[in-house]
Amino acid sequence: QVQLVESGGGLVQTGGSLRLSCAASGSIVSRDVMGWYRQGLGNERELVATITSVGSTYYADSVKGRFTISRDNAKNTVYLQMNSLKPEDTAVYYCKYTGFGNYWGQGTQVTVSS
């Protein structure tokens, strides 16, 4: 089992920034993938960004150039720096850990006001 604890969500104005954190604990493996997904009201959950244990990253087109995913392997923590936020970024953001299985965090609300 892997436990994920997210933090850093909140309310921000358009154009503002937020940084999300997700700390993993438990059955961590050396080769894994950590990522962020989001689900807006009435929408399906969608991928935002992922990062592998060796630092390879992937971003959804909608966040390229505005969001940056990073990780601290010593702390088993993944970060999502979100800049130039837009109202359409409003969603519950979920951390996902993929090792021997898939694990999800509880979600953190990000609200961008216009």
mmCIF file of C-alpha atoms in Angstrom:
data_model
loop_
_atom_site.group_PDB
_atom_site.id
_atom_site.type_symbol
_atom_site.label_atom_id
_atom_site.label_comp_id
_atom_site.label_asym_id
_atom_site.label_seq_id
_atom_site.Cartn_x
_atom_site.Cartn_y
_atom_site.Cartn_z
ATOM 1 C CA GLN A 1 0.000 0.000 0.000
ATOM 2 C CA VAL A 2 1.006 3.562 -0.683
ATOM 3 C CA GLN A 3 -0.401 6.543 1.158
ATOM 4 C CA LEU A 4 -0.497 9.976 -0.476
ATOM 5 C CA VAL A 5 -0.956 13.257 1.349
ATOM 6 C CA GLU A 6 -1.631 16.332 -0.749
ATOM 7 C CA SER A 7 -1.408 19.966 0.218
ATOM 8 C CA GLY A 8 -1.255 23.428 -1.299
ATOM 9 C CA GLY A 9 -4.650 23.992 -2.862
ATOM 10 C CA GLY A 10 -6.661 27.128 -2.333
ATOM 11 C CA LEU A 11 -8.268 30.187 -3.874
ATOM 12 C CA VAL A 12 -6.299 32.421 -6.211
ATOM 13 C CA GLN A 13 -7.094 35.153 -8.713
ATOM 14 C CA THR A 14 -6.621 34.786 -12.450
ATOM 15 C CA GLY A 15 -2.955 35.055 -13.295
ATOM 16 C CA GLY A 16 -1.863 33.940 -9.866
ATOM 17 C CA SER A 17 0.217 30.966 -8.769
ATOM 18 C CA LEU A 18 -0.119 27.981 -6.488
ATOM 19 C CA ARG A 19 2.167 25.104 -5.600
ATOM 20 C CA LEU A 20 0.772 21.674 -4.845
ATOM 21 C CA SER A 21 2.683 19.019 -2.937
ATOM 22 C CA CYS A 22 2.083 15.300 -2.589
ATOM 23 C CA ALA A 23 4.066 13.151 -0.182
ATOM 24 C CA ALA A 24 4.075 9.386 -0.680
ATOM 25 C CA SER A 25 4.772 6.799 1.972
ATOM 26 C CA GLY A 26 4.530 3.045 2.305
ATOM 27 C CA SER A 27 5.491 0.576 -0.408
ATOM 28 C CA ILE A 28 7.548 2.925 -2.572
ATOM 29 C CA VAL A 29 9.469 1.344 -5.440
ATOM 30 C CA SER A 30 12.590 2.647 -7.154
ATOM 31 C CA ARG A 31 10.976 2.879 -10.581
ATOM 32 C CA ASP A 32 7.666 4.630 -10.382
ATOM 33 C CA VAL A 33 5.592 7.395 -11.874
ATOM 34 C CA MET A 34 3.958 10.207 -9.953
ATOM 35 C CA GLY A 35 1.453 12.549 -11.446
ATOM 36 C CA TRP A 36 -1.297 15.060 -11.061
ATOM 37 C CA TYR A 37 -4.811 14.758 -12.398
ATOM 38 C CA ARG A 38 -7.761 17.082 -12.032
ATOM 39 C CA GLN A 39 -11.517 16.912 -12.137
ATOM 40 C CA GLY A 40 -13.639 19.974 -12.657
ATOM 41 C CA LEU A 41 -17.319 20.109 -11.727
ATOM 42 C CA GLY A 42 -19.266 17.941 -14.165
ATOM 43 C CA ASN A 43 -16.130 16.835 -15.968
ATOM 44 C CA GLU A 44 -14.187 13.617 -16.128
ATOM 45 C CA ARG A 45 -10.863 13.326 -14.377
ATOM 46 C CA GLU A 46 -8.047 14.352 -16.718
ATOM 47 C CA LEU A 47 -4.287 14.057 -16.681
ATOM 48 C CA VAL A 48 -2.369 17.231 -15.937
ATOM 49 C CA ALA A 49 1.254 16.128 -15.701
ATOM 50 C CA THR A 50 3.409 13.135 -14.827
ATOM 51 C CA ILE A 51 7.020 12.576 -13.852
ATOM 52 C CA THR A 52 8.988 9.351 -13.678
ATOM 53 C CA SER A 53 11.543 8.403 -11.047
ATOM 54 C CA VAL A 54 14.303 9.431 -13.464
ATOM 55 C CA GLY A 55 12.724 12.796 -14.179
ATOM 56 C CA SER A 56 10.965 12.323 -17.492
ATOM 57 C CA THR A 57 7.937 14.574 -17.668
ATOM 58 C CA TYR A 58 4.704 14.797 -19.605
ATOM 59 C CA TYR A 59 2.203 17.654 -19.687
ATOM 60 C CA ALA A 60 -1.294 18.051 -20.996
ATOM 61 C CA ASP A 61 -1.432 20.617 -23.779
ATOM 62 C CA SER A 62 -3.707 22.823 -21.701
ATOM 63 C CA VAL A 63 -1.017 23.405 -19.060
ATOM 64 C CA LYS A 64 2.201 23.392 -21.090
ATOM 65 C CA GLY A 65 4.270 26.470 -20.413
ATOM 66 C CA ARG A 66 2.292 27.334 -17.272
ATOM 67 C CA PHE A 67 2.654 24.313 -14.975
ATOM 68 C CA THR A 68 5.851 22.579 -13.888
ATOM 69 C CA ILE A 69 5.990 19.159 -12.271
ATOM 70 C CA SER A 70 9.005 18.172 -10.191
ATOM 71 C CA ARG A 71 9.912 15.652 -7.533
ATOM 72 C CA ASP A 72 12.234 15.109 -4.610
ATOM 73 C CA ASN A 73 13.031 11.411 -4.564
ATOM 74 C CA ALA A 74 14.658 11.631 -1.130
ATOM 75 C CA LYS A 75 11.339 12.866 0.266
ATOM 76 C CA ASN A 76 9.116 10.791 -2.051
ATOM 77 C CA THR A 77 7.341 14.018 -2.847
ATOM 78 C CA VAL A 78 6.011 15.410 -6.101
ATOM 79 C CA TYR A 79 5.232 19.071 -6.695
ATOM 80 C CA LEU A 80 3.113 20.948 -9.189
ATOM 81 C CA GLN A 81 3.981 24.601 -9.644
ATOM 82 C CA MET A 82 1.045 26.303 -11.305
ATOM 83 C CA ASN A 83 1.553 29.761 -12.789
ATOM 84 C CA SER A 84 -0.655 32.027 -14.891
ATOM 85 C CA LEU A 85 -3.722 30.298 -13.527
ATOM 86 C CA LYS A 86 -6.999 30.593 -15.393
ATOM 87 C CA PRO A 87 -10.600 30.064 -14.234
ATOM 88 C CA GLU A 88 -10.702 26.892 -16.329
ATOM 89 C CA ASP A 89 -7.969 25.445 -14.098
ATOM 90 C CA THR A 90 -10.513 25.326 -11.282
ATOM 91 C CA ALA A 91 -10.831 21.690 -10.196
ATOM 92 C CA VAL A 92 -10.031 19.160 -7.543
ATOM 93 C CA TYR A 93 -6.437 18.113 -8.116
ATOM 94 C CA TYR A 94 -5.471 14.527 -7.356
ATOM 95 C CA CYS A 95 -2.034 13.040 -6.897
ATOM 96 C CA LYS A 96 -1.454 9.575 -8.362
ATOM 97 C CA TYR A 97 1.327 7.123 -7.595
ATOM 98 C CA THR A 98 2.047 4.221 -9.930
ATOM 99 C CA GLY A 99 4.413 1.529 -8.722
ATOM 100 C CA PHE A 100 3.244 -2.044 -8.280
ATOM 101 C CA GLY A 101 -0.255 -0.611 -8.308
ATOM 102 C CA ASN A 102 -2.095 2.658 -8.727
ATOM 103 C CA TYR A 103 -2.820 4.843 -5.718
ATOM 104 C CA TRP A 104 -4.678 8.133 -5.438
ATOM 105 C CA GLY A 105 -4.570 10.974 -2.984
ATOM 106 C CA GLN A 106 -7.670 12.476 -1.427
ATOM 107 C CA GLY A 107 -7.647 15.532 -3.667
ATOM 108 C CA THR A 108 -7.125 19.218 -3.038
ATOM 109 C CA GLN A 109 -9.373 22.004 -4.315
ATOM 110 C CA VAL A 110 -7.939 24.689 -6.563
ATOM 111 C CA THR A 111 -10.240 27.597 -7.330
ATOM 112 C CA VAL A 112 -9.253 30.382 -9.723
ATOM 113 C CA SER A 113 -11.474 33.435 -9.579
ATOM 114 C CA SER A 114 -11.969 35.711 -12.570
#
